[in-house]
Tab-separated table of C-alpha atoms in Angstrom:
chain	number	residue	atom	x	y	z
A	1	MET	CA	-70.932	-72.559	141.601
A	2	ILE	CA	-72.237	-75.885	141.599
A	3	GLU	CA	-75.091	-77.106	142.692
A	4	LEU	CA	-77.170	-80.491	142.683
A	5	LYS	CA	-80.504	-81.239	143.356
A	6	GLN	CA	-82.403	-84.578	144.283
A	7	ILE	CA	-80.018	-86.159	141.321
A	8	THR	CA	-80.785	-89.830	140.226
A	9	LYS	CA	-79.286	-91.930	137.760
A	10	ILE	CA	-80.689	-95.849	136.916
A	11	TYR	CA	-78.996	-97.416	134.205
A	12	GLY	CA	-80.949	-100.344	132.171
A	13	ASN	CA	-84.584	-100.937	131.917
A	14	LYS	CA	-87.842	-102.618	134.046
A	15	LYS	CA	-86.231	-106.091	133.742
A	16	LYS	CA	-82.537	-104.838	134.689
A	17	ARG	CA	-82.191	-101.716	136.597
A	18	THR	CA	-79.132	-100.563	138.533
A	19	THR	CA	-79.544	-97.054	140.854
A	20	ALA	CA	-76.386	-95.683	140.645
A	21	LEU	CA	-77.359	-92.450	141.874
A	22	SER	CA	-79.973	-91.797	144.373
A	23	GLY	CA	-81.808	-88.279	145.203
A	24	LEU	CA	-78.323	-87.121	145.569
A	25	ASN	CA	-77.781	-83.388	147.028
A	26	LEU	CA	-74.512	-81.389	146.852
A	27	LYS	CA	-72.960	-77.735	146.614
A	28	VAL	CA	-69.981	-76.774	145.597
A	29	GLU	CA	-69.138	-72.748	146.368
A	30	LYS	CA	-67.472	-70.770	144.045
A	31	GLY	CA	-63.273	-70.948	144.307
A	32	GLU	CA	-63.070	-74.092	146.498
A	33	ILE	CA	-61.508	-76.991	145.392
A	34	PHE	CA	-64.112	-79.626	146.342
A	35	GLY	CA	-63.384	-83.365	146.879
A	36	VAL	CA	-65.702	-86.372	146.724
A	37	ILE	CA	-64.425	-89.783	147.829
A	38	GLY	CA	-66.035	-93.022	147.728
A	39	HIS	CA	-65.219	-96.758	146.930
A	40	SER	CA	-65.340	-97.916	143.091
A	41	GLY	CA	-68.969	-98.689	142.428
A	42	ALA	CA	-70.086	-95.912	144.908
A	43	GLY	CA	-70.956	-93.381	142.109
A	44	LYS	CA	-68.398	-91.299	141.907
A	45	SER	CA	-67.814	-91.108	138.054
A	46	THR	CA	-71.569	-90.678	137.546
A	47	LEU	CA	-71.679	-87.973	139.671
A	48	ILE	CA	-68.859	-85.848	138.060
A	49	ARG	CA	-70.585	-87.206	134.288
A	50	CYS	CA	-73.543	-85.823	135.560
A	51	ILE	CA	-72.955	-82.126	136.081
A	52	ASN	CA	-71.558	-81.375	132.813
A	53	LEU	CA	-74.131	-84.086	131.484
A	54	LEU	CA	-72.114	-86.081	130.083
A	55	GLU	CA	-74.686	-88.541	131.809
A	56	ARG	CA	-78.149	-86.697	132.027
A	57	PRO	CA	-79.725	-87.655	135.253
A	58	SER	CA	-82.760	-89.225	135.418
A	59	GLU	CA	-84.089	-87.067	137.914
A	60	GLY	CA	-82.682	-83.925	139.990
A	61	GLU	CA	-81.674	-80.635	138.509
A	62	VAL	CA	-77.838	-79.887	137.318
A	63	TRP	CA	-76.985	-76.188	138.303
A	64	VAL	CA	-73.609	-74.903	137.068
A	65	GLY	CA	-73.020	-70.757	137.432
A	66	GLY	CA	-76.578	-70.312	138.331
A	67	ILE	CA	-78.007	-72.160	135.031
A	68	GLU	CA	-79.777	-74.907	135.328
A	69	LEU	CA	-78.316	-77.380	132.493
A	70	THR	CA	-80.725	-79.833	133.223
A	71	GLY	CA	-83.084	-77.619	131.227
A	72	LEU	CA	-80.721	-76.496	128.692
A	73	GLY	CA	-81.389	-77.084	124.794
A	74	LYS	CA	-78.600	-78.644	122.860
A	75	ARG	CA	-76.943	-75.732	121.150
A	76	GLU	CA	-77.155	-73.870	125.070
A	77	LEU	CA	-75.893	-76.954	126.345
A	78	GLN	CA	-72.703	-76.697	124.407
A	79	GLN	CA	-72.171	-73.127	124.997
A	80	GLN	CA	-72.431	-74.010	128.703
A	81	ARG	CA	-70.066	-76.835	128.773
A	82	ARG	CA	-67.078	-74.644	127.240
A	83	LYS	CA	-67.303	-73.061	131.158
A	84	ILE	CA	-66.381	-76.981	132.184
A	85	GLY	CA	-62.857	-78.429	131.952
A	86	MET	CA	-62.683	-81.812	132.711
A	87	ILE	CA	-59.484	-83.891	132.846
A	88	PHE	CA	-59.261	-87.373	133.065
A	89	GLN	CA	-57.736	-90.252	135.034
A	90	HIS	CA	-56.313	-92.378	131.297
A	91	PHE	CA	-56.167	-88.716	130.191
A	92	ASN	CA	-57.968	-89.068	126.878
A	93	LEU	CA	-54.804	-87.364	124.564
A	94	LEU	CA	-55.006	-87.616	120.556
A	95	SER	CA	-51.900	-89.862	120.258
A	96	SER	CA	-51.308	-88.608	116.455
A	97	ALA	CA	-51.135	-85.384	117.769
A	98	THR	CA	-47.976	-83.112	119.347
A	99	VAL	CA	-48.377	-81.705	123.285
A	100	TYR	CA	-49.063	-78.433	121.069
A	101	ASP	CA	-52.194	-79.103	118.757
A	102	ASN	CA	-53.625	-81.337	121.607
A	103	VAL	CA	-54.130	-78.070	124.111
A	104	ALA	CA	-55.061	-76.014	121.344
A	105	PHE	CA	-57.613	-78.690	120.224
A	106	PRO	CA	-60.703	-76.857	122.040
A	107	LEU	CA	-60.346	-73.518	120.590
A	108	THR	CA	-59.466	-75.213	117.211
A	109	LEU	CA	-63.073	-76.779	117.566
A	110	ILE	CA	-64.566	-73.559	117.621
A	111	GLY	CA	-62.586	-71.877	115.239
A	112	THR	CA	-60.693	-69.722	117.670
A	113	PRO	CA	-58.144	-67.591	115.094
A	114	LYS	CA	-54.675	-68.894	114.494
A	115	ASN	CA	-52.797	-66.075	115.557
A	116	GLN	CA	-55.122	-66.391	119.383
A	117	ILE	CA	-54.244	-69.763	119.888
A	118	ARG	CA	-50.971	-69.870	119.457
A	119	LYS	CA	-50.805	-66.976	122.463
A	120	LYS	CA	-53.223	-69.149	124.807
A	121	VAL	CA	-51.354	-72.539	124.189
A	122	ASP	CA	-48.300	-70.517	124.702
A	123	GLU	CA	-49.141	-69.265	128.165
A	124	LEU	CA	-50.999	-72.307	129.368
A	125	LEU	CA	-47.403	-74.411	128.217
A	126	SER	CA	-45.470	-72.309	130.013
A	127	LEU	CA	-48.606	-72.677	132.919
A	128	VAL	CA	-47.808	-76.288	133.152
A	129	GLY	CA	-44.167	-76.326	132.658
A	130	LEU	CA	-44.501	-77.600	129.373
A	131	GLU	CA	-43.180	-75.431	127.122
A	132	ASP	CA	-40.018	-77.229	126.251
A	133	HIS	CA	-42.162	-80.464	124.672
A	134	ARG	CA	-44.638	-78.979	122.752
A	135	SER	CA	-43.863	-80.587	119.434
A	136	LYS	CA	-43.808	-84.249	121.775
A	137	TYR	CA	-46.643	-86.721	121.097
A	138	PRO	CA	-48.378	-88.109	123.918
A	139	ALA	CA	-45.983	-91.689	123.587
A	140	GLN	CA	-42.745	-89.428	124.213
A	141	LEU	CA	-44.282	-88.195	127.320
A	142	SER	CA	-44.030	-89.477	130.978
A	143	GLY	CA	-47.750	-90.147	132.859
A	144	GLY	CA	-47.384	-86.997	134.735
A	145	GLN	CA	-46.510	-84.756	130.888
A	146	LYS	CA	-49.170	-86.443	130.024
A	147	GLN	CA	-52.058	-85.508	132.729
A	148	ARG	CA	-50.257	-81.911	132.512
A	149	VAL	CA	-51.214	-81.440	128.883
A	150	GLY	CA	-55.141	-82.725	129.656
A	151	ILE	CA	-54.365	-79.662	132.655
A	152	ALA	CA	-53.725	-77.371	129.708
A	153	ARG	CA	-56.273	-78.355	127.344
A	154	ALA	CA	-59.060	-78.251	130.172
A	155	LEU	CA	-58.103	-74.822	130.383
A	156	ALA	CA	-58.191	-73.798	127.070
A	157	SER	CA	-61.527	-72.351	126.943
A	158	ASP	CA	-60.566	-70.137	130.419
A	159	PRO	CA	-63.385	-72.277	132.281
A	160	ASP	CA	-65.056	-71.278	135.547
A	161	VAL	CA	-65.023	-74.730	136.705
A	162	LEU	CA	-62.648	-77.534	136.975
A	163	LEU	CA	-63.842	-81.197	136.577
A	164	CYS	CA	-60.863	-83.768	137.801
A	165	ASP	CA	-62.295	-87.655	137.427
A	166	GLU	CA	-59.534	-89.488	139.300
A	167	ALA	CA	-56.958	-87.253	137.741
A	168	THR	CA	-53.749	-88.976	139.612
A	169	SER	CA	-55.148	-92.317	140.556
A	170	ALA	CA	-52.953	-93.927	137.510
A	171	LEU	CA	-49.676	-91.734	138.904
A	172	ASP	CA	-47.103	-92.356	141.297
A	173	PRO	CA	-47.041	-91.010	144.402
A	174	GLN	CA	-44.242	-87.838	143.842
A	175	THR	CA	-45.598	-87.238	140.076
A	176	THR	CA	-49.197	-87.205	142.165
A	177	ASP	CA	-47.974	-84.866	144.861
A	178	SER	CA	-46.806	-82.328	141.802
A	179	ILE	CA	-50.023	-82.621	139.922
A	180	LEU	CA	-51.703	-81.593	142.936
A	181	LYS	CA	-49.217	-78.646	143.673
A	182	LEU	CA	-50.201	-77.815	139.908
A	183	LEU	CA	-54.227	-77.736	141.163
A	184	LEU	CA	-53.662	-75.946	143.936
A	185	ASP	CA	-51.685	-73.158	141.903
A	186	ILE	CA	-54.246	-72.324	139.178
A	187	ASN	CA	-57.223	-72.776	141.690
A	188	ARG	CA	-55.604	-69.888	144.001
A	189	ARG	CA	-53.914	-67.565	140.982
A	190	PHE	CA	-56.917	-67.833	138.422
A	191	GLY	CA	-60.233	-68.559	141.651
A	192	LEU	CA	-60.973	-71.218	139.739
A	193	THR	CA	-63.565	-73.766	141.375
A	194	ILE	CA	-62.198	-77.446	141.268
A	195	LEU	CA	-64.639	-80.615	141.890
A	196	LEU	CA	-62.316	-84.009	142.133
A	197	ILE	CA	-63.114	-87.129	142.514
A	198	THR	CA	-61.068	-89.913	144.120
A	199	HIS	CA	-60.162	-92.895	145.927
A	200	GLU	CA	-57.234	-91.618	147.587
A	201	MET	CA	-57.634	-89.921	150.905
A	202	HIS	CA	-54.212	-88.022	150.792
A	203	VAL	CA	-55.402	-86.343	147.381
A	204	ILE	CA	-58.454	-84.921	150.121
A	205	GLN	CA	-56.016	-84.360	152.699
A	206	SER	CA	-53.596	-82.380	150.472
A	207	ILE	CA	-55.760	-79.776	148.195
A	208	CYS	CA	-59.072	-79.701	149.413
A	209	ASP	CA	-61.273	-77.200	151.616
A	210	ARG	CA	-64.433	-79.699	151.765
A	211	VAL	CA	-65.434	-82.693	151.278
A	212	ALA	CA	-68.159	-85.430	150.785
A	213	VAL	CA	-68.148	-89.182	151.237
A	214	ILE	CA	-70.270	-91.107	148.631
A	215	HIS	CA	-71.700	-94.094	149.617
A	216	GLU	CA	-74.416	-96.750	147.266
A	217	GLY	CA	-75.385	-93.273	145.321
A	218	GLY	CA	-75.904	-91.291	148.330
A	219	ILE	CA	-73.692	-88.395	150.495
A	220	VAL	CA	-73.230	-89.787	153.418
A	221	GLU	CA	-70.627	-87.676	155.072
A	222	GLU	CA	-69.880	-83.895	154.158
A	223	GLY	CA	-67.725	-81.029	155.537
A	224	PRO	CA	-64.514	-78.890	156.017
A	225	VAL	CA	-61.832	-81.724	155.405
A	226	THR	CA	-59.811	-80.858	158.747
A	227	GLU	CA	-63.950	-81.274	160.605
A	228	VAL	CA	-64.157	-84.744	158.202
A	229	PHE	CA	-60.794	-85.967	158.998
A	230	LEU	CA	-60.004	-86.116	162.449
A	231	LYS	CA	-63.433	-86.874	163.495
A	232	PRO	CA	-65.162	-88.815	160.931
A	233	GLN	CA	-68.717	-90.132	161.307
A	234	HIS	CA	-69.396	-92.276	159.501
A	235	THR	CA	-68.054	-95.875	158.757
A	236	VAL	CA	-66.993	-95.324	155.375
A	237	THR	CA	-64.742	-92.105	156.558
A	238	ARG	CA	-63.053	-93.827	159.111
A	239	GLU	CA	-62.634	-96.656	156.631
A	240	PHE	CA	-60.961	-94.534	154.091
A	241	ILE	CA	-58.922	-92.833	157.162
A	242	ASN	CA	-57.645	-95.704	158.344
A	243	ARG	CA	-56.943	-97.383	155.052
A	244	ASP	CA	-54.121	-95.148	155.046
A	245	ALA	CA	-50.659	-96.729	155.587
A	246	SER	CA	-49.670	-94.868	158.621
A	247	GLY	CA	-53.316	-94.971	159.835
A	248	ALA	CA	-53.091	-98.960	159.676
A	249	GLU	CA	-49.889	-98.825	161.156
A	250	GLY	CA	-50.919	-96.877	163.873
A	251	GLU	CA	-54.263	-99.034	164.561
A	252	GLU	CA	-52.201	-101.768	164.982
A	253	GLY	CA	-49.864	-99.947	167.513
A	254	LEU	CA	-52.823	-98.787	169.210
A	255	ARG	CA	-53.872	-102.169	169.751
A	256	LEU	CA	-50.155	-103.458	170.889
A	257	ALA	CA	-50.160	-100.474	173.670
A	258	ALA	CA	-53.928	-101.178	174.799
A	259	SER	CA	-53.190	-104.403	175.562
A	260	VAL	CA	-50.001	-103.510	178.035
A	261	PRO	CA	-51.342	-103.983	181.313
A	262	ARG	CA	-51.733	-101.293	183.490
A	263	PRO	CA	-53.124	-99.669	186.552
A	264	THR	CA	-56.816	-99.764	186.614
A	265	TRP	CA	-56.573	-95.827	187.509
A	266	ALA	CA	-55.474	-95.349	183.971
A	267	LYS	CA	-57.019	-93.377	181.118
A	268	LEU	CA	-55.994	-93.962	177.673
A	269	VAL	CA	-56.748	-91.098	175.887
A	270	ARG	CA	-56.806	-89.488	171.795
A	271	ILE	CA	-55.683	-85.637	171.737
A	272	THR	CA	-55.668	-84.023	168.479
A	273	PHE	CA	-54.381	-80.387	168.326
A	274	LEU	CA	-54.953	-78.066	165.111
A	275	GLY	CA	-53.016	-75.116	163.683
A	276	ALA	CA	-50.380	-73.821	165.896
A	277	LYS	CA	-50.966	-75.526	168.947
A	278	THR	CA	-50.179	-78.427	166.958
A	279	TYR	CA	-45.984	-77.086	168.345
A	280	GLU	CA	-46.874	-75.805	171.364
A	281	SER	CA	-45.829	-77.570	174.778
A	282	VAL	CA	-50.053	-77.616	175.767
A	283	LEU	CA	-49.232	-81.638	177.441
A	284	SER	CA	-46.229	-80.839	179.257
A	285	GLN	CA	-47.871	-77.567	180.631
A	286	VAL	CA	-50.533	-79.025	182.194
A	287	VAL	CA	-49.355	-82.298	183.790
A	288	ARG	CA	-46.898	-80.106	185.837
A	289	GLU	CA	-50.215	-78.378	186.846
A	290	THR	CA	-51.900	-81.764	187.798
A	291	GLY	CA	-48.876	-83.593	189.000
A	292	VAL	CA	-49.805	-86.514	186.926
A	293	HIS	CA	-48.319	-89.193	184.909
A	294	PHE	CA	-48.664	-89.823	181.405
A	295	ALA	CA	-46.912	-92.345	178.422
A	296	ILE	CA	-47.198	-91.703	174.805
A	297	LEU	CA	-48.433	-94.380	173.428
A	298	GLN	CA	-48.819	-93.176	169.807
A	299	GLY	CA	-48.250	-89.826	168.086
A	300	THR	CA	-48.046	-88.283	164.461
A	301	ILE	CA	-47.595	-84.950	163.040
A	302	SER	CA	-48.985	-83.806	159.507
A	303	THR	CA	-51.214	-81.104	157.782
A	304	ILE	CA	-54.418	-81.321	156.156
A	305	LYS	CA	-54.003	-78.288	153.094
A	306	ASP	CA	-52.006	-75.901	154.690
A	307	VAL	CA	-52.623	-76.734	158.300
A	308	PRO	CA	-50.690	-78.235	160.387
A	309	TYR	CA	-52.445	-80.652	163.101
A	310	GLY	CA	-51.112	-83.636	165.135
A	311	LYS	CA	-52.517	-86.720	167.127
A	312	LEU	CA	-51.538	-88.495	170.159
A	313	THR	CA	-52.675	-91.464	172.179
A	314	VAL	CA	-51.575	-90.885	175.440
A	315	SER	CA	-52.029	-92.679	179.198
A	316	PHE	CA	-52.633	-90.848	181.898
A	317	GLU	CA	-51.847	-92.438	185.557
A	318	GLY	CA	-52.662	-91.081	188.868
A	319	ASP	CA	-55.678	-90.152	191.201
A	320	SER	CA	-58.762	-90.200	189.139
A	321	GLY	CA	-59.277	-86.748	189.986
A	322	GLN	CA	-56.300	-85.497	188.883
A	323	VAL	CA	-56.783	-87.230	185.683
A	324	GLU	CA	-59.938	-85.440	185.453
A	325	GLN	CA	-58.441	-82.265	186.139
A	326	THR	CA	-55.615	-82.716	183.505
A	327	LEU	CA	-58.895	-83.721	180.598
A	328	ALA	CA	-60.306	-80.646	181.529
A	329	LEU	CA	-57.566	-78.047	181.408
A	330	LEU	CA	-56.867	-79.898	177.900
A	331	LYS	CA	-60.322	-78.992	176.788
A	332	GLU	CA	-60.180	-75.857	178.021
A	333	ARG	CA	-57.102	-74.956	175.784
A	334	GLU	CA	-59.430	-75.824	172.866
A	335	LEU	CA	-57.858	-79.779	171.975
A	336	ASP	CA	-59.854	-82.594	170.882
A	337	VAL	CA	-59.737	-84.708	173.845
A	338	GLU	CA	-61.623	-88.566	173.354
A	339	VAL	CA	-61.431	-91.203	176.144
A	340	ILE	CA	-60.986	-94.449	174.724
A	341	GLY	CA	-59.841	-97.442	176.754
């Protein structure tokens, strides 16, 4: 649905040039929710604005729905942009227009008949839960309500793609979760392709199918969220995961646990459970079989989108052969086992 080929974006002139994106390649499949995460200044906003050519790349090709946007004239590009909705961090609503008129605005611009506009806006306000706020102005709305207006407006032209530019970063955690649930519902209900950029791993973990990590204008890691989240390869990816509050506390807890004196034959192991195995008694079954003693030093259970996962940091104590047998049996049961000390 979306494909970026060798995208480079350079700002400035010969005397002072800043490269925001450098030879970036990215592919988003139809109907998926794809997340791009990166630090401030990594190139996230430039990337998303290049997709609808609000920023024209210095080099490379932008393809959306099988059409190369970078090769289109002005009129053809305007037509294709109607198939790409966009929601913004700071909402970008018309302050002097009502909720109804904000949602109707894209349709008014293209001369849609009033009766069709009324029908469409009514449907969208119902979808985002704002049917009782149609006559209010943006100043009378909460941040979450403003973003719901932004989402309804972005959907007014029946787009195939929805771009989300830090759509939840101005919201509190509870409101963020409600907006993410709404985006997930829209994706499932309409099969809409959603690409969102964020600096929050929680957003990626909650609704995305795949994720790309952007750093210094390039993609440094990419893959299914479960794979990238549970087995991060790049330093930047690990930073994002460990920056999460629970991750920071977990790292400190692990450091303290590792400092406790243990027998020389003990092994410190991180075990990752995914899916239904998260709730199965795999560990207790295996240690009963091998006779190894163990202590759980740290543990978490959570979800990645709809998939449960668990992480345990365990100290195994016993005969070295028995410990190795324990690790082998855990791996046979399709658990991810990593010796960390």
